[in-house]
């Protein structure tokens, strides 16, 4: 079993598709280990996306991520990191396959509905950034 960190981003929460995304997560066999609705501050978002701090889109990304509440998740499944990224689809919804979260619920590369860790090291950092050990027991 493997765990990954996922976010239902502010656009998806505002659009009222949280329930549909959670249903697909469960239908695909992930166990929801931890889950919290949280309105991130800009500094919460900046710390989370610190690897992108030099990128031109960083300001827009942190503004967007702190614009409204999002849903923070720890998901568990065999091969969870790869499986959740496959279910999310490509970063840009225009390039995502039909049936993926970003194709079905994302509007643009900025408003792309979901986040998922891309490697075991980032999953470990991201899970510990948002959840305490007790919540992940
Ligand atoms: P992800 O792992 O697929 O979410 O992609 P990244 O970690 O590379 O980027 C984090 C987030 O920043 C993405 O989900 C996008 O919302 C945004 N992003 C990434 N690349 C770009 C870009 O070239 N332009 C813009 N405007 N946003 C981007």
Short mmCIF file of C-alpha atoms and ligand atoms in Angstrom, two decimals:
data_model
loop_
_atom_site.label_atom_id
_atom_site.label_comp_id
_atom_site.label_asym_id
_atom_site.label_seq_id
_atom_site.Cartn_x
_atom_site.Cartn_y
_atom_site.Cartn_z
CA UNK A 1 0.00 0.00 0.00
CA UNK A 2 1.11 3.55 -0.71
CA UNK A 3 -0.18 6.97 0.35
CA UNK A 4 -0.36 10.19 -1.61
CA UNK A 5 -1.45 13.75 -0.96
CA UNK A 6 -4.29 15.23 -2.99
CA UNK A 7 -6.10 18.57 -3.13
CA UNK A 8 -9.52 19.37 -4.52
CA UNK A 9 -8.59 22.90 -5.56
CA UNK A 10 -10.65 26.07 -4.93
CA UNK A 11 -12.17 26.12 -8.44
CA UNK A 12 -13.64 22.62 -8.01
CA UNK A 13 -14.94 23.34 -4.50
CA UNK A 14 -16.54 26.61 -5.71
CA UNK A 15 -18.06 24.80 -8.70
CA UNK A 16 -19.75 22.30 -6.38
CA UNK A 17 -18.04 19.19 -7.71
CA UNK A 18 -16.32 18.08 -4.48
CA UNK A 19 -18.79 15.23 -4.03
CA UNK A 20 -18.36 13.99 -7.60
CA UNK A 21 -14.57 14.00 -7.25
CA UNK A 22 -14.72 12.17 -3.91
CA UNK A 23 -17.09 9.59 -5.43
CA UNK A 24 -14.64 8.91 -8.27
CA UNK A 25 -11.78 8.63 -5.78
CA UNK A 26 -13.70 5.97 -3.86
CA UNK A 27 -14.93 4.20 -6.99
CA UNK A 28 -11.32 3.87 -8.15
CA UNK A 29 -10.45 2.04 -4.94
CA UNK A 30 -8.63 4.69 -2.93
CA UNK A 31 -9.17 4.74 0.83
CA UNK A 32 -9.59 8.25 2.26
CA UNK A 33 -7.19 8.23 5.22
CA UNK A 34 -7.56 11.93 6.15
CA UNK A 35 -9.60 14.85 4.78
CA UNK A 36 -10.06 18.52 5.70
CA UNK A 37 -11.74 21.58 4.18
CA UNK A 38 -9.35 24.51 4.61
CA UNK A 39 -9.03 28.04 3.27
CA UNK A 40 -5.26 28.38 2.79
CA UNK A 41 -3.47 31.66 3.43
CA UNK A 42 -1.17 32.96 0.71
CA UNK A 43 1.78 31.97 2.87
CA UNK A 44 0.37 28.42 3.36
CA UNK A 45 0.17 28.13 -0.43
CA UNK A 46 3.63 29.63 -0.98
CA UNK A 47 5.21 27.15 1.44
CA UNK A 48 3.42 24.26 -0.20
CA UNK A 49 4.52 25.30 -3.72
CA UNK A 50 8.00 26.51 -2.68
CA UNK A 51 9.63 24.47 -5.50
CA UNK A 52 7.89 26.81 -7.98
CA UNK A 53 8.88 30.08 -6.23
CA UNK A 54 11.05 31.26 -9.13
CA UNK A 55 8.44 30.48 -11.80
CA UNK A 56 6.52 33.27 -13.54
CA UNK A 57 3.19 31.70 -12.57
CA UNK A 58 4.01 31.49 -8.83
CA UNK A 59 2.10 34.67 -7.83
CA UNK A 60 -1.00 33.64 -9.74
CA UNK A 61 -0.79 30.11 -8.37
CA UNK A 62 -0.59 31.21 -4.72
CA UNK A 63 -3.36 33.80 -5.25
CA UNK A 64 -5.59 31.11 -6.74
CA UNK A 65 -4.83 28.50 -4.08
CA UNK A 66 -5.67 31.01 -1.32
CA UNK A 67 -8.77 32.41 -3.05
CA UNK A 68 -11.32 30.04 -1.47
CA UNK A 69 -11.41 26.82 0.57
CA UNK A 70 -9.97 23.61 -0.81
CA UNK A 71 -10.17 19.97 0.31
CA UNK A 72 -6.93 18.39 1.55
CA UNK A 73 -6.71 14.59 1.35
CA UNK A 74 -4.49 11.66 2.19
CA UNK A 75 -5.34 8.80 -0.20
CA UNK A 76 -4.20 5.20 0.14
CA UNK A 77 -4.08 2.48 -2.53
CA UNK A 78 -1.57 0.18 -4.18
CA UNK A 79 0.63 2.48 -6.33
CA UNK A 80 -1.39 5.47 -5.07
CA UNK A 81 0.95 8.21 -6.32
CA UNK A 82 0.92 7.05 -9.93
CA UNK A 83 -2.73 5.95 -9.84
CA UNK A 84 -3.98 9.32 -8.55
CA UNK A 85 -1.91 11.25 -11.10
CA UNK A 86 -3.36 9.04 -13.85
CA UNK A 87 -6.89 9.72 -12.60
CA UNK A 88 -6.15 13.48 -12.46
CA UNK A 89 -4.86 13.72 -16.02
CA UNK A 90 -2.41 16.18 -17.57
CA UNK A 91 -1.61 19.49 -15.81
CA UNK A 92 -3.29 21.42 -18.62
CA UNK A 93 -6.94 20.24 -18.92
CA UNK A 94 -6.72 20.85 -22.68
CA UNK A 95 -4.23 17.97 -22.87
CA UNK A 96 -5.98 15.66 -20.38
CA UNK A 97 -7.72 12.43 -21.41
CA UNK A 98 -11.53 12.19 -21.23
CA UNK A 99 -12.66 10.77 -17.90
CA UNK A 100 -9.85 12.41 -15.93
CA UNK A 101 -10.50 14.96 -13.19
CA UNK A 102 -8.77 17.77 -15.01
CA UNK A 103 -10.56 17.13 -18.31
CA UNK A 104 -13.96 16.81 -16.68
CA UNK A 105 -13.68 19.48 -13.96
CA UNK A 106 -10.75 21.77 -14.88
CA UNK A 107 -11.10 24.91 -17.00
CA UNK A 108 -7.46 25.91 -17.62
CA UNK A 109 -3.89 25.26 -16.49
CA UNK A 110 -4.50 27.75 -13.67
CA UNK A 111 -7.88 26.32 -12.68
CA UNK A 112 -7.21 22.61 -13.02
CA UNK A 113 -9.39 21.19 -10.23
CA UNK A 114 -6.95 18.87 -8.44
CA UNK A 115 -3.42 18.37 -7.16
CA UNK A 116 -1.48 15.16 -6.59
CA UNK A 117 2.02 14.43 -5.33
CA UNK A 118 4.44 13.41 -8.07
CA UNK A 119 6.90 11.17 -6.16
CA UNK A 120 7.33 9.42 -2.79
CA UNK A 121 9.52 12.26 -1.45
CA UNK A 122 7.01 14.94 -2.39
CA UNK A 123 4.12 12.87 -0.99
CA UNK A 124 5.97 12.62 2.34
CA UNK A 125 6.66 16.37 2.43
CA UNK A 126 3.14 17.35 1.34
CA UNK A 127 1.36 14.98 3.76
CA UNK A 128 3.45 16.22 6.69
CA UNK A 129 2.94 19.85 5.61
CA UNK A 130 -0.84 19.59 6.06
CA UNK A 131 -1.52 16.66 8.41
CA UNK A 132 -0.29 15.70 11.87
CA UNK A 133 0.90 12.16 12.48
CA UNK A 134 -2.19 11.41 14.60
CA UNK A 135 -4.46 12.23 11.64
CA UNK A 136 -2.61 9.75 9.43
CA UNK A 137 -2.65 6.85 11.89
P1 LIG B 1 1.06 19.32 -11.38
O1 LIG B 1 1.95 18.43 -10.54
O2 LIG B 1 0.47 18.62 -12.58
O3 LIG B 1 0.00 20.04 -10.57
O4 LIG B 1 1.99 20.45 -12.00
P2 LIG B 1 3.21 21.30 -11.40
O5 LIG B 1 3.65 20.79 -10.05
O6 LIG B 1 4.23 21.43 -12.47
O7 LIG B 1 2.58 22.75 -11.21
C1 LIG B 1 1.76 23.07 -10.10
C2 LIG B 1 0.57 23.87 -10.59
O8 LIG B 1 1.04 25.11 -11.13
C3 LIG B 1 -0.19 23.21 -11.73
O9 LIG B 1 -1.19 22.32 -11.28
C4 LIG B 1 -0.78 24.38 -12.48
O10 LIG B 1 -2.00 24.83 -11.90
C5 LIG B 1 0.27 25.46 -12.27
N1 LIG B 1 1.18 25.50 -13.43
C6 LIG B 1 2.15 24.64 -13.80
N2 LIG B 1 2.77 25.01 -14.92
C7 LIG B 1 2.19 26.18 -15.28
C8 LIG B 1 2.38 27.08 -16.37
O11 LIG B 1 3.24 26.88 -17.25
N3 LIG B 1 1.57 28.18 -16.41
C9 LIG B 1 0.63 28.43 -15.47
N4 LIG B 1 -0.12 29.55 -15.57
N5 LIG B 1 0.41 27.60 -14.43
C10 LIG B 1 1.18 26.49 -14.34
#
